[in-house]
Coordinates of C-alpha atoms and ligand atoms in Angstrom, one line a residue:
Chain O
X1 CA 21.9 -113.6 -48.4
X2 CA 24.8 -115.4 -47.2
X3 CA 26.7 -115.5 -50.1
X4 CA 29.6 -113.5 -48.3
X5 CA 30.3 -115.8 -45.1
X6 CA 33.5 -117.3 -45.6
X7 CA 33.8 -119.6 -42.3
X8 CA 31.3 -122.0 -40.3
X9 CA 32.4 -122.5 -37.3
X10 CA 31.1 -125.7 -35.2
X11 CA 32.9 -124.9 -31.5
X12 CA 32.6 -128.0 -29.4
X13 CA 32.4 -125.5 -26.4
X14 CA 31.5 -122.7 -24.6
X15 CA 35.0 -121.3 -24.6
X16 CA 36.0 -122.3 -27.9
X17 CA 32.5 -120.0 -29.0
X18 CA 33.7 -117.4 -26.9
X19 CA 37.1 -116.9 -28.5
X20 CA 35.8 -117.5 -31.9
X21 CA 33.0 -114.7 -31.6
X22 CA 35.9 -112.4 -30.1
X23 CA 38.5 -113.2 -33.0
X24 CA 35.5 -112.3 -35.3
X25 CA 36.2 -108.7 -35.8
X26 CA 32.3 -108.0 -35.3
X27 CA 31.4 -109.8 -38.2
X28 CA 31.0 -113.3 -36.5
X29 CA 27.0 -114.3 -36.3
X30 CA 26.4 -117.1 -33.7
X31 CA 23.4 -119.1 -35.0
X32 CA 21.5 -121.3 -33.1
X33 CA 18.5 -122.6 -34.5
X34 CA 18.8 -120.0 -37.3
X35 CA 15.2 -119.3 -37.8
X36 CA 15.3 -115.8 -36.9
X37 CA 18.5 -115.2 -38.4
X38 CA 18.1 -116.7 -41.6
X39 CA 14.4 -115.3 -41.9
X40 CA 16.3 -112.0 -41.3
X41 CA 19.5 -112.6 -43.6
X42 CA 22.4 -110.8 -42.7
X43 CA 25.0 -109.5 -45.7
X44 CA 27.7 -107.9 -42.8
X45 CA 28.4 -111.6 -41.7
X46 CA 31.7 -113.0 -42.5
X47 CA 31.8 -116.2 -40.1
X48 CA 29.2 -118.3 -38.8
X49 CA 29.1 -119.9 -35.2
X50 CA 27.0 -122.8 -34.6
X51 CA 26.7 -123.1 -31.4
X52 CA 24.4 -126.5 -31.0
X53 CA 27.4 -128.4 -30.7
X54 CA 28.8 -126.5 -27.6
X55 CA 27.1 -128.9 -25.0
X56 CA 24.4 -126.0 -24.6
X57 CA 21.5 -128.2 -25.0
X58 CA 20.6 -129.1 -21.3
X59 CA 17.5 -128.9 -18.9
X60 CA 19.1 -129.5 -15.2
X61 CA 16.5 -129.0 -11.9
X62 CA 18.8 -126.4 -9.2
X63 CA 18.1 -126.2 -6.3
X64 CA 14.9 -126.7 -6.6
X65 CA 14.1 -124.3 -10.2
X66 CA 16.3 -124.9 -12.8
X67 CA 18.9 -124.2 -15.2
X68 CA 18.6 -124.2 -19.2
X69 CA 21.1 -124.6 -21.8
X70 CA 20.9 -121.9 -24.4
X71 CA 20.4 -124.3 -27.0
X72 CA 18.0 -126.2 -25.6
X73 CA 15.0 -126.5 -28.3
X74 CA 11.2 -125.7 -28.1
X75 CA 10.6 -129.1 -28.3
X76 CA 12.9 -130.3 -25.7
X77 CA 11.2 -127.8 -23.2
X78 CA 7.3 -128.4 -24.3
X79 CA 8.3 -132.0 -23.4
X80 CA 10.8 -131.7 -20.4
X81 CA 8.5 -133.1 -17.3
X82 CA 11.4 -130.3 -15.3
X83 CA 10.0 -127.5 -17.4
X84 CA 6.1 -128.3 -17.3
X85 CA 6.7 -128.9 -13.8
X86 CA 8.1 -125.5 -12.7
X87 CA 5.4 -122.7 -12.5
X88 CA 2.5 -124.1 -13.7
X89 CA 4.2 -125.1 -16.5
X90 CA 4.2 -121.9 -18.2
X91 CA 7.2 -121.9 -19.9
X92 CA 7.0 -125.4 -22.1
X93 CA 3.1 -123.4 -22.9
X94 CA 4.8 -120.9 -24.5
X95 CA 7.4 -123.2 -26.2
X96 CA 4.2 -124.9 -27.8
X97 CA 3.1 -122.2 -29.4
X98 CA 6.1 -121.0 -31.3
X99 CA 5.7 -121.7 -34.4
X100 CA 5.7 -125.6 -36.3
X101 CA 6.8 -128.9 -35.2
X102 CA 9.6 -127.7 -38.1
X103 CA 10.2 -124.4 -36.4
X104 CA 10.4 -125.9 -32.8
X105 CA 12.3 -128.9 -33.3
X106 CA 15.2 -126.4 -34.1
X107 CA 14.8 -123.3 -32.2
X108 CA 15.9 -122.5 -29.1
X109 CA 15.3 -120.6 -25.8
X110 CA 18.7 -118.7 -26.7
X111 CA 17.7 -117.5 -29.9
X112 CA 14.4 -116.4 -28.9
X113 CA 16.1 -113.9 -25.6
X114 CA 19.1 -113.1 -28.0
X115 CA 16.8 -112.2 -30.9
X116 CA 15.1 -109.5 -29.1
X117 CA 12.1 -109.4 -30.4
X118 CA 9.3 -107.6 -28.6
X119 CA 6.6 -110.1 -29.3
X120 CA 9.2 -113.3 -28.3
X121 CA 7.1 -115.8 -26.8
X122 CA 9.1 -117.1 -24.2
X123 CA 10.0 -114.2 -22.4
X124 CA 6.5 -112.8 -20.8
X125 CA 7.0 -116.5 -18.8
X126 CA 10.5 -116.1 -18.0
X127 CA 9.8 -112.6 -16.5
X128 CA 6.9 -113.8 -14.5
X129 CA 9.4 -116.7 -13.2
X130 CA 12.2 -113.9 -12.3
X131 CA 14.8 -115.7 -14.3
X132 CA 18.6 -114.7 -14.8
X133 CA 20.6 -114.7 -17.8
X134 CA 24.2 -115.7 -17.6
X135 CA 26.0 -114.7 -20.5
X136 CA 30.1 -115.1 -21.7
X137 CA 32.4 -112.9 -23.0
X138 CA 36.3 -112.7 -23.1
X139 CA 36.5 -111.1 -19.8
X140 CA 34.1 -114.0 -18.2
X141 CA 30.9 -115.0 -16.8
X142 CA 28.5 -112.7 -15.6
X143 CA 24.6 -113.1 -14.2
X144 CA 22.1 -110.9 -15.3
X145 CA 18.3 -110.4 -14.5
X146 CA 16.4 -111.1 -17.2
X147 CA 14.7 -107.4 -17.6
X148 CA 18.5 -106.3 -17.9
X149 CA 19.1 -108.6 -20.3
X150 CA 16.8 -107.4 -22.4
X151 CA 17.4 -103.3 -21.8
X152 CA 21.2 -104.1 -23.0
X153 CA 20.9 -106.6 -25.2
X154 CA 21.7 -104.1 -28.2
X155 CA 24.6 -102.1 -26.2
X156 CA 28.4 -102.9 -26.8
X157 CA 29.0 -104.9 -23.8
X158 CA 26.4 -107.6 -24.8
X159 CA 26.6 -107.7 -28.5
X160 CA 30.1 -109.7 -28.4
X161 CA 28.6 -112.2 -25.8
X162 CA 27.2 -115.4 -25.9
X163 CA 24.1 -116.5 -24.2
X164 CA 24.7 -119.5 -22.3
X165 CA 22.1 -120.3 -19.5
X166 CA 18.9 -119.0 -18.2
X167 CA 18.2 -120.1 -15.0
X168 CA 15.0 -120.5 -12.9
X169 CA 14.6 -119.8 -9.1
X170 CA 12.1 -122.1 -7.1
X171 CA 8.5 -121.0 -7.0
X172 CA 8.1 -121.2 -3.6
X173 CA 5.1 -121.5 -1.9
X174 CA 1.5 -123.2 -1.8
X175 CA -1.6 -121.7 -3.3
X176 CA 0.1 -120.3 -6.6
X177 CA -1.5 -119.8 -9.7
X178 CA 0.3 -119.0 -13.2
X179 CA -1.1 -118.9 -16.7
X180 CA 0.4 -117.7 -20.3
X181 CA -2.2 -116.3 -22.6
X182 CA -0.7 -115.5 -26.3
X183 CA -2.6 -113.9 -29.3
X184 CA -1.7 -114.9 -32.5
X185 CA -3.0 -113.7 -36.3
X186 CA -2.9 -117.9 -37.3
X187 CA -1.9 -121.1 -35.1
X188 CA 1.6 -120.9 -35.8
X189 CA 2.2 -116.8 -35.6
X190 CA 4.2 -114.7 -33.4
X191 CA 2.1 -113.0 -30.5
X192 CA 0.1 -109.9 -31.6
X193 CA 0.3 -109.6 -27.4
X194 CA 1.1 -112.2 -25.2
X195 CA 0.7 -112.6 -21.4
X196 CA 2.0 -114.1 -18.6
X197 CA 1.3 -114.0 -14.8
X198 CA 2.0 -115.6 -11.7
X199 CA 0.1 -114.9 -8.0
X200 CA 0.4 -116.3 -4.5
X201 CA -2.7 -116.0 -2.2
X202 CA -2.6 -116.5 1.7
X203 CA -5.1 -118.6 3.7
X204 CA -7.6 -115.7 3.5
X205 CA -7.4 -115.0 -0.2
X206 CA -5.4 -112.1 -0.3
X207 CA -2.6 -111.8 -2.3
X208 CA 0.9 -112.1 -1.6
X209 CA 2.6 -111.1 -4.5
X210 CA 1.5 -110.7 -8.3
X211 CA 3.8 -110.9 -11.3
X212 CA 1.8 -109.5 -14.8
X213 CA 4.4 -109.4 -17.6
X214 CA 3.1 -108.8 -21.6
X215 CA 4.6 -108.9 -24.4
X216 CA 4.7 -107.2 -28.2
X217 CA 3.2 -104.1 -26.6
X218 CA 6.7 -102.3 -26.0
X219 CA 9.9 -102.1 -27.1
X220 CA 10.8 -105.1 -25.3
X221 CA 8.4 -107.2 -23.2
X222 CA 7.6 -105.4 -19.5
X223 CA 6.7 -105.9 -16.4
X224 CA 3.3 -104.3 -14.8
X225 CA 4.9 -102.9 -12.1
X226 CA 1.9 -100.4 -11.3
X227 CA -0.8 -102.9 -11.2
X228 CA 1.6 -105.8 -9.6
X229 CA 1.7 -103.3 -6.8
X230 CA -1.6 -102.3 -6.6
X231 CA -2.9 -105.9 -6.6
X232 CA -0.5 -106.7 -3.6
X233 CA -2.7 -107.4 -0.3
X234 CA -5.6 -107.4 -1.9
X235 CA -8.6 -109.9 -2.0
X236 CA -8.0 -111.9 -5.3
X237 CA -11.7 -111.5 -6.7
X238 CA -13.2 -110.1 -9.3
X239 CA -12.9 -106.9 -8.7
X240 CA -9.3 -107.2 -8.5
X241 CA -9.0 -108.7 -11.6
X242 CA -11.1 -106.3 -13.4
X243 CA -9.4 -103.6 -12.1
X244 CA -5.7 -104.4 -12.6
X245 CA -6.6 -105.6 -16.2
X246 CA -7.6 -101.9 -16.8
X247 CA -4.5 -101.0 -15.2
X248 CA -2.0 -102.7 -17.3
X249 CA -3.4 -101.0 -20.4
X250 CA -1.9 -97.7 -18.9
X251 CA 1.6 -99.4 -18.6
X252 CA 2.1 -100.3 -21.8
X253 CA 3.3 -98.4 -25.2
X254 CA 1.9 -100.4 -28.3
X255 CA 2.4 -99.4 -31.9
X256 CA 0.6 -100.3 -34.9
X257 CA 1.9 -102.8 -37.7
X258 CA 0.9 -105.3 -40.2
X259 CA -0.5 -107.3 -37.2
X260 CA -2.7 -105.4 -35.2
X261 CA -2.8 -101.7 -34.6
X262 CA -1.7 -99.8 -31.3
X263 CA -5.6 -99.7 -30.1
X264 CA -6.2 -103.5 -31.1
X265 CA -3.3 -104.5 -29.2
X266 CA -4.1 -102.2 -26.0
X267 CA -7.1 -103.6 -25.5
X268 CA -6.3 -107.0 -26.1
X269 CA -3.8 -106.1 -23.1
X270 CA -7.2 -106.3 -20.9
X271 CA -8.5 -109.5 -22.3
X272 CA -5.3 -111.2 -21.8
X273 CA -4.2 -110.2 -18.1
X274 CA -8.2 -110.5 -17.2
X275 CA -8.0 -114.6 -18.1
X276 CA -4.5 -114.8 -17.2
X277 CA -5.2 -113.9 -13.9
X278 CA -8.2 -116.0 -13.9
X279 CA -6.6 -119.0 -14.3
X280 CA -4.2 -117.8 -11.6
X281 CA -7.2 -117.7 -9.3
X282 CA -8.5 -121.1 -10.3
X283 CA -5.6 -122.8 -9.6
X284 CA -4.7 -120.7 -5.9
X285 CA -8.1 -122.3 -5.4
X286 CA -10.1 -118.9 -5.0
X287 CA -13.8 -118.9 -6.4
X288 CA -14.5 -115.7 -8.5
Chain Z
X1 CA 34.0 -117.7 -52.8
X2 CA 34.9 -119.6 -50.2
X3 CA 33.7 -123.3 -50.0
X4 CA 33.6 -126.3 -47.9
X5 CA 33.5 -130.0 -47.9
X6 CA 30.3 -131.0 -46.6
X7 CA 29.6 -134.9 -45.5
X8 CA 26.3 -136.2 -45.5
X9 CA 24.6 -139.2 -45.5
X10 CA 21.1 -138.4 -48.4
X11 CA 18.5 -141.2 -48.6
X12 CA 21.2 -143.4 -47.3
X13 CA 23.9 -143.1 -49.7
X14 CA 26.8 -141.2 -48.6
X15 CA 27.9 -137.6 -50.3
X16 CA 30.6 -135.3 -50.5
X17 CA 29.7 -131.9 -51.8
X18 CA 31.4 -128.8 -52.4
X19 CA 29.7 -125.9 -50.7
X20 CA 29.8 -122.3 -50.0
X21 CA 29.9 -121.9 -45.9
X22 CA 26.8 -119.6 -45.8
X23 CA 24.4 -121.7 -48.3
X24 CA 21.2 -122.7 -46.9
X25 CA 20.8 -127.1 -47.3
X26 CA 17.1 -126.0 -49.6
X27 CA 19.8 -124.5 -52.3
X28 CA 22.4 -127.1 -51.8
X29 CA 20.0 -130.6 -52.0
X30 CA 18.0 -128.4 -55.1
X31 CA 21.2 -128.0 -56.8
X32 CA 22.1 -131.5 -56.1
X33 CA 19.0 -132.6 -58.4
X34 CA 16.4 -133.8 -55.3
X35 CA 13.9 -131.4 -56.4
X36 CA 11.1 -133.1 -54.6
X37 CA 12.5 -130.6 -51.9
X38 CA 10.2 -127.7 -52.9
X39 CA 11.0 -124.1 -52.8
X40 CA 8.1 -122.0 -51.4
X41 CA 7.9 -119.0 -49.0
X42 CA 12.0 -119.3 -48.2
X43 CA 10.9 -117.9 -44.4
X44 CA 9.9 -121.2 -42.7
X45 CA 6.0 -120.4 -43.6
X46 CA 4.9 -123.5 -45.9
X47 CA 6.6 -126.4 -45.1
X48 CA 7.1 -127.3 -48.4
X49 CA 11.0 -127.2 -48.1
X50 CA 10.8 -130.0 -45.3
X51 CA 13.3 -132.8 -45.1
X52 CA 13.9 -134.8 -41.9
X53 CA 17.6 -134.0 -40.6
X54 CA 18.8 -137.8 -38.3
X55 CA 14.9 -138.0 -38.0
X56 CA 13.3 -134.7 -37.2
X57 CA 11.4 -132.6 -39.7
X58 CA 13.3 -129.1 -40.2
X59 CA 12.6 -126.9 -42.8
X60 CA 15.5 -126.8 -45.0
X61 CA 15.1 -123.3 -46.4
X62 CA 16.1 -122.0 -42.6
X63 CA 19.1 -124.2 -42.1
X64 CA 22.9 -123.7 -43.1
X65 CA 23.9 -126.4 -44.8
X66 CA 27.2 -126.8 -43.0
X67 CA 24.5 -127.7 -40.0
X68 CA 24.2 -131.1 -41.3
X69 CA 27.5 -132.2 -41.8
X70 CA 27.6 -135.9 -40.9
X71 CA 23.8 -135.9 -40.3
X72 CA 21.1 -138.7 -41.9
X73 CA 19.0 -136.5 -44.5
X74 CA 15.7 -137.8 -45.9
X75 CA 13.9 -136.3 -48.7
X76 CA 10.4 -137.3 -50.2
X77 CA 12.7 -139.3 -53.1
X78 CA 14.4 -142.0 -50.8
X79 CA 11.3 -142.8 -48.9
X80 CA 10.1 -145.2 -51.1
X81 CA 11.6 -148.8 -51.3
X82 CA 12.4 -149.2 -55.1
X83 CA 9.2 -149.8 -56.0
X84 CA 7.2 -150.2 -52.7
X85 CA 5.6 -147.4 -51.7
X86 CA 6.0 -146.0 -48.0
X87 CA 2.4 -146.4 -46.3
X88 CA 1.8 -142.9 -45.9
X89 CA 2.8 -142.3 -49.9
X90 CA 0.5 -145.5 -50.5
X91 CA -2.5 -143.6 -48.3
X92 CA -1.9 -140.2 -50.0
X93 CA -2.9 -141.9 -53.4
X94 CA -5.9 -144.0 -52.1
X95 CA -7.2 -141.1 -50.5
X96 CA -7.1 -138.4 -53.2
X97 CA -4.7 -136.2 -51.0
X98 CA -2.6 -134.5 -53.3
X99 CA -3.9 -132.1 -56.3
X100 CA -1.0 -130.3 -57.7
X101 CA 1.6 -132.3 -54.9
X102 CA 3.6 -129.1 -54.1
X103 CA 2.8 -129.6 -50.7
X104 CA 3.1 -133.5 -50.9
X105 CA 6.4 -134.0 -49.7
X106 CA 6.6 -131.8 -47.0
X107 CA 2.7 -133.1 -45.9
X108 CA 4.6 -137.1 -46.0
X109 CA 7.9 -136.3 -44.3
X110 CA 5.9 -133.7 -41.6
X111 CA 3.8 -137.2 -40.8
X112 CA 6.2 -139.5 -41.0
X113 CA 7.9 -137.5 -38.4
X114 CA 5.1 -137.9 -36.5
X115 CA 4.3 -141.5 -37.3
X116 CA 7.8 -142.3 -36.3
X117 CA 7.3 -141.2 -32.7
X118 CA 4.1 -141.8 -32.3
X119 CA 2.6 -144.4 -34.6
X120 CA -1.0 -144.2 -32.9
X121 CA -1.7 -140.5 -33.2
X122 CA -5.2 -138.8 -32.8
X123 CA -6.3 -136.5 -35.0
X124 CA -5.4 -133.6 -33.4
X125 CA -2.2 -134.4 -32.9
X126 CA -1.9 -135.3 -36.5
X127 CA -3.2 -131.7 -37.4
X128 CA -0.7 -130.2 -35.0
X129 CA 2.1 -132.2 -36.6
X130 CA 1.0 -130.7 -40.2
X131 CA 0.2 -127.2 -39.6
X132 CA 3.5 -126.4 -40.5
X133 CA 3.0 -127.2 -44.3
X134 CA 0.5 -125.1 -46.0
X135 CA -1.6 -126.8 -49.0
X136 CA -3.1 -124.5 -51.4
X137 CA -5.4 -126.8 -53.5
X138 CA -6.3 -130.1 -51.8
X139 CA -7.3 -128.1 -48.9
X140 CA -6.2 -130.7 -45.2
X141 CA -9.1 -133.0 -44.5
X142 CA -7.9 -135.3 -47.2
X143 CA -4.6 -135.6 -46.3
X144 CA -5.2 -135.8 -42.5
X145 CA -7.2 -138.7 -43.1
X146 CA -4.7 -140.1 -45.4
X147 CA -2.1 -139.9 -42.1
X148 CA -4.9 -141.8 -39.9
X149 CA -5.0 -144.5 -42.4
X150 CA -1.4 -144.9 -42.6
X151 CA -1.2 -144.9 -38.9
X152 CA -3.7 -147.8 -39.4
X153 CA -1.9 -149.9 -41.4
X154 CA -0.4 -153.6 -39.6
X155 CA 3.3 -152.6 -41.1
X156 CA 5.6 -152.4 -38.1
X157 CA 7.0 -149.0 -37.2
X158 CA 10.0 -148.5 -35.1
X159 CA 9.4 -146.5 -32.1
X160 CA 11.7 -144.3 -31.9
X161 CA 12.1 -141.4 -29.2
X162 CA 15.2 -139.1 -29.6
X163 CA 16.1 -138.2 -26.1
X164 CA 18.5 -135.2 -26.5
X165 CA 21.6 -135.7 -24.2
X166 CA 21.3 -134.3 -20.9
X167 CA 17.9 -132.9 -20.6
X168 CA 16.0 -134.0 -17.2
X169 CA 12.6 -135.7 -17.5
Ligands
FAD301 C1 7.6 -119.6 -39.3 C2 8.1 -119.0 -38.0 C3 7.3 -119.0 -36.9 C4 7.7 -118.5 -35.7 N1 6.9 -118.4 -34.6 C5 7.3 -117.9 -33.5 C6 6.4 -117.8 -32.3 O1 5.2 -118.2 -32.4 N2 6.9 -117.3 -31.2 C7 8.2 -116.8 -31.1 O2 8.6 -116.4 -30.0 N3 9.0 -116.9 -32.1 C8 8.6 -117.4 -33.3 N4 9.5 -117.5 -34.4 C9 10.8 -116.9 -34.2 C10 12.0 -117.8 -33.9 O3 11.7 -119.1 -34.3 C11 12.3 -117.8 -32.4 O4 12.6 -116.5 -31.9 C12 13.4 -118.8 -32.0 O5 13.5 -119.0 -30.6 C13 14.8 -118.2 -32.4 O6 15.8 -119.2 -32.0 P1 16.9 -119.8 -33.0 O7 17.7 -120.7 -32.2 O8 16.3 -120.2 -34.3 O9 17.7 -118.4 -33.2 P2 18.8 -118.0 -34.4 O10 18.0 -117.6 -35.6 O11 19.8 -119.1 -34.5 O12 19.4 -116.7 -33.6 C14 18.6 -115.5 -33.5 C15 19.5 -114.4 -33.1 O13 20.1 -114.6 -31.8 C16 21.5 -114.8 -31.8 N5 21.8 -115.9 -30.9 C17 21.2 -117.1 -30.9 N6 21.7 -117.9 -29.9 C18 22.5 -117.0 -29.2 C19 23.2 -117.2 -27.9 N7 23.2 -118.4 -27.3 N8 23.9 -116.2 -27.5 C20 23.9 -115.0 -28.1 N9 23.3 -114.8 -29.3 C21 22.5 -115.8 -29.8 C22 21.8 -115.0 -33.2 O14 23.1 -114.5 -33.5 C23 20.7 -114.2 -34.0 O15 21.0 -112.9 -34.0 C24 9.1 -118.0 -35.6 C25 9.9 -118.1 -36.7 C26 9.4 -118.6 -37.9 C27 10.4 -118.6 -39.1
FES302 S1 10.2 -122.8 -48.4 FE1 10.8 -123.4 -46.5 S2 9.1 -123.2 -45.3 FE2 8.5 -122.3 -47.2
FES303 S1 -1.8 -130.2 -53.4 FE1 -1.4 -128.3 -54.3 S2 -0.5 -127.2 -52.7 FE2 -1.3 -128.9 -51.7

């Protein structure tokens, strides 16, 4: 599968990567973890860049949120007191669930944005936290929401860069609520749809602001925009919930494959956003 | 084809092997002649593959080789001491907890991963360590309780928690 690779690379930084991915003539692979890319195999690749040795592997609070080290490993964040401290916690939830204590101990937050997989399991959570990408190219550094990451991941501009950071904001406010709900075939699957949503509520129960992101029922994961909206000002109650979980089934696009088929998923799109944003009311301390 | 020097410590005894920059460590150890490494699924599905890379379990059909240049490798054929059993090899045989032992190795070195961290595990957390190797004859409950009775045992343990460098706690 790799038979043809004539050069592994072990860059001891981010510039060195850099320069070795731009000298590679579009046949350099950077490999992380390598769980995806291995899994996929790749016979175009002529070089190989590990990048774990690039002093990517970091978890550092800023400003209150915090910044993350593209190869920083499942396991480092389901255990990083910074990472199950910021927004609920969310984000070292949905590190847990990827895969085995073999598969986590090696994969990394980097690999799992770069990859691009629809059904990825951290990046429902890192939309609901409104994180930014930064990636590296020749030219420099440049930030990046993390919705435009992912719309341009595949595009010329992005496939000769390097992932280095994502970075949190601060969740500000009392009287939050988050919660990631993920659907898996087995234990250790990828999502057949995954959740994750986020909520402020004001002193008289009515809501501030709603983030509802899914995952594995798109082309990449999305953002309910519609039903964020219409969930805005509103009392968080049942009704609410009800009605915004029938919503998000109108914003998203699933297809069918040796997982689940379109409809399966579609509903399961209800389920999911109807206890996510039940926990979210638990926890913002409103009684259903 | 192109090939590379790799340097790695295997069971404690130092190596120097010839290999090819793109071949996956499963192929290279295999090839070496420690075929208590197991080839199964080859996508990181059954755990059978699993060595412990400077401590943690990875499984070795998903990593490059070239990833563990001066790295600590264990496999399943330098655990024991000569002829001492490890206590978790000892508790597999008392308790009937391997049939065919294609899973075995990847069942010990998934819990002595565990063990090593965390030498007073519950049951779940024992489970959770060893979903990641799939058993097709012996079925779990066997060997799960073969992991609670290691964990039982009075030999000492290090403790041993692998901070990574720089993360926050
Ligand atoms: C058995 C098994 C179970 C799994 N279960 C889950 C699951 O439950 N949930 C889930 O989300 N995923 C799961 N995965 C998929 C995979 O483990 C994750 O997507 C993981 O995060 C990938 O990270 P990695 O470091 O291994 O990536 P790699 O395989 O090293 O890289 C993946 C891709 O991203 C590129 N890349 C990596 N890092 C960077 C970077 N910093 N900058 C630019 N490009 C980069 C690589 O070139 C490659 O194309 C599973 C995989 C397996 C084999
Ligand atoms: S052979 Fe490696 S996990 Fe199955
Ligand atoms: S003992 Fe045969 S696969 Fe587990």
């Amino acid at each position: 599968m790799f038979e043809r690779v004539e050069v592994f690379y072990r860059p001891a930084s981010v510039r060195e990567a850099v320069r070795l991915l731009a000298g590679g003539k579009g046949r350099a692979r950077i490999v992380a973890g390598g769980t995806d890319l291995v899994v996929d195999g790749d016979p175009t690749a002529r070089a190989l860049i590990d990048i774990t040795h690039s002093g990517l592997a970091y978890i550092r609070k800023q400003g209150g949120g915090c910044a993350i080290g593209a190869a920083t490993t499942m396991a480092e964040l389901e255990e990083s007191r910074t990472i199950l401290a910021l927004g609920g916690g969310i984000l070292a939830r949905a590190a847990a669930t990827c895969g085995s204590i073999q598969i986590r101990g090696v994969a990394t937050v980097g690999g799992n944005l770069a990859n691009g997989s629809p059904a990825a399991d951290l990046v429902t959570p890192l939309l609901v936290l409104d994180a930014v990408v930064v990636v590296a190219d020749a030219k420099g550094r440049r930030k990046l929401p993390i919705a435009e990451y992912l719309a341009a991941r595949g595009t010329k501009g992005l496939r000769q860069s390097l992932l280095v950071e994502v970075t949190a904001p601060r969740p500000l406010g009392r009287r939050c609520g988050w919660s990631f709900q993920k659907l898996g075939r087995t234990a250790l699957d990828i999502s057949v749809v995954n959740v994750a949503a986020g909520l402020q509520v004001d002193g008289a129960g009515r809501i501030q602001w709603a983030r509802v992101a899914l995952g594995a029922v798109a082309p990449t994961a999305i953002r309910a925009g519609a039903t964020e909206e219409n969930l805005q000002g509103r009392t968080l109650d049942a009704e609410a919930i009800a009605q915004a979980a029938e919503g998000v089934m109108r914003e998203v696009s699933p297809i069918s494959d040796v997982r689940a088929s379109a409809a399966y998923r579609r509903e399961m799109c209800r389920v999911l956003t109807r206890r996510a944003l039940e926990e979210c009311a638990a926890q913002a301390g409103c009684a259903l | 084809m192109k090939t590379m020097e790799l340097r790695v410590t295997v069971n404690g005894q130092p190596r120097k092997w010839s290999i090819g920059p793109g071949d996956l460590l499963l192929d290279v150890l295999r090839r070496e002649g420690f075929f208590g490494v197991k080839r199964g699924c080859e996508k990181g599905e059954c755990g059978s593959c699993t060595v412990l890379v400077d401590g943690r379990a990875v499984n070795s059909c998903l990593m490059f080789a070239a990833k563990v240049q001066g790295c600590e490798v264990l496999t399943i054929e330098g655990l024991a001491d000569g002829d001492r059993l490890d206590p978790i090899q000892g508790a597999f045989l008392d308790h009937g907890a391997a049939q065919c032992g294609f899973c075995t190795p990847g069942m010990i070195l998934a819990a002595k991963w565990l063990l090593d961290k965390n030498p007073h595990p519950s049951e779940d957390e024992v489970r959770e360590a060893m979903a990641g190797v799939l058993c097709r004859c012996t079925g779990y409950i066997k060997p799960v309780e073969a992991v609670l009775a290691a964990a039982k045992q009075p030999a000492k343990r290090a403790t041993r928690k692998r901070e990574p460098a720089g993360v926050a706690r």
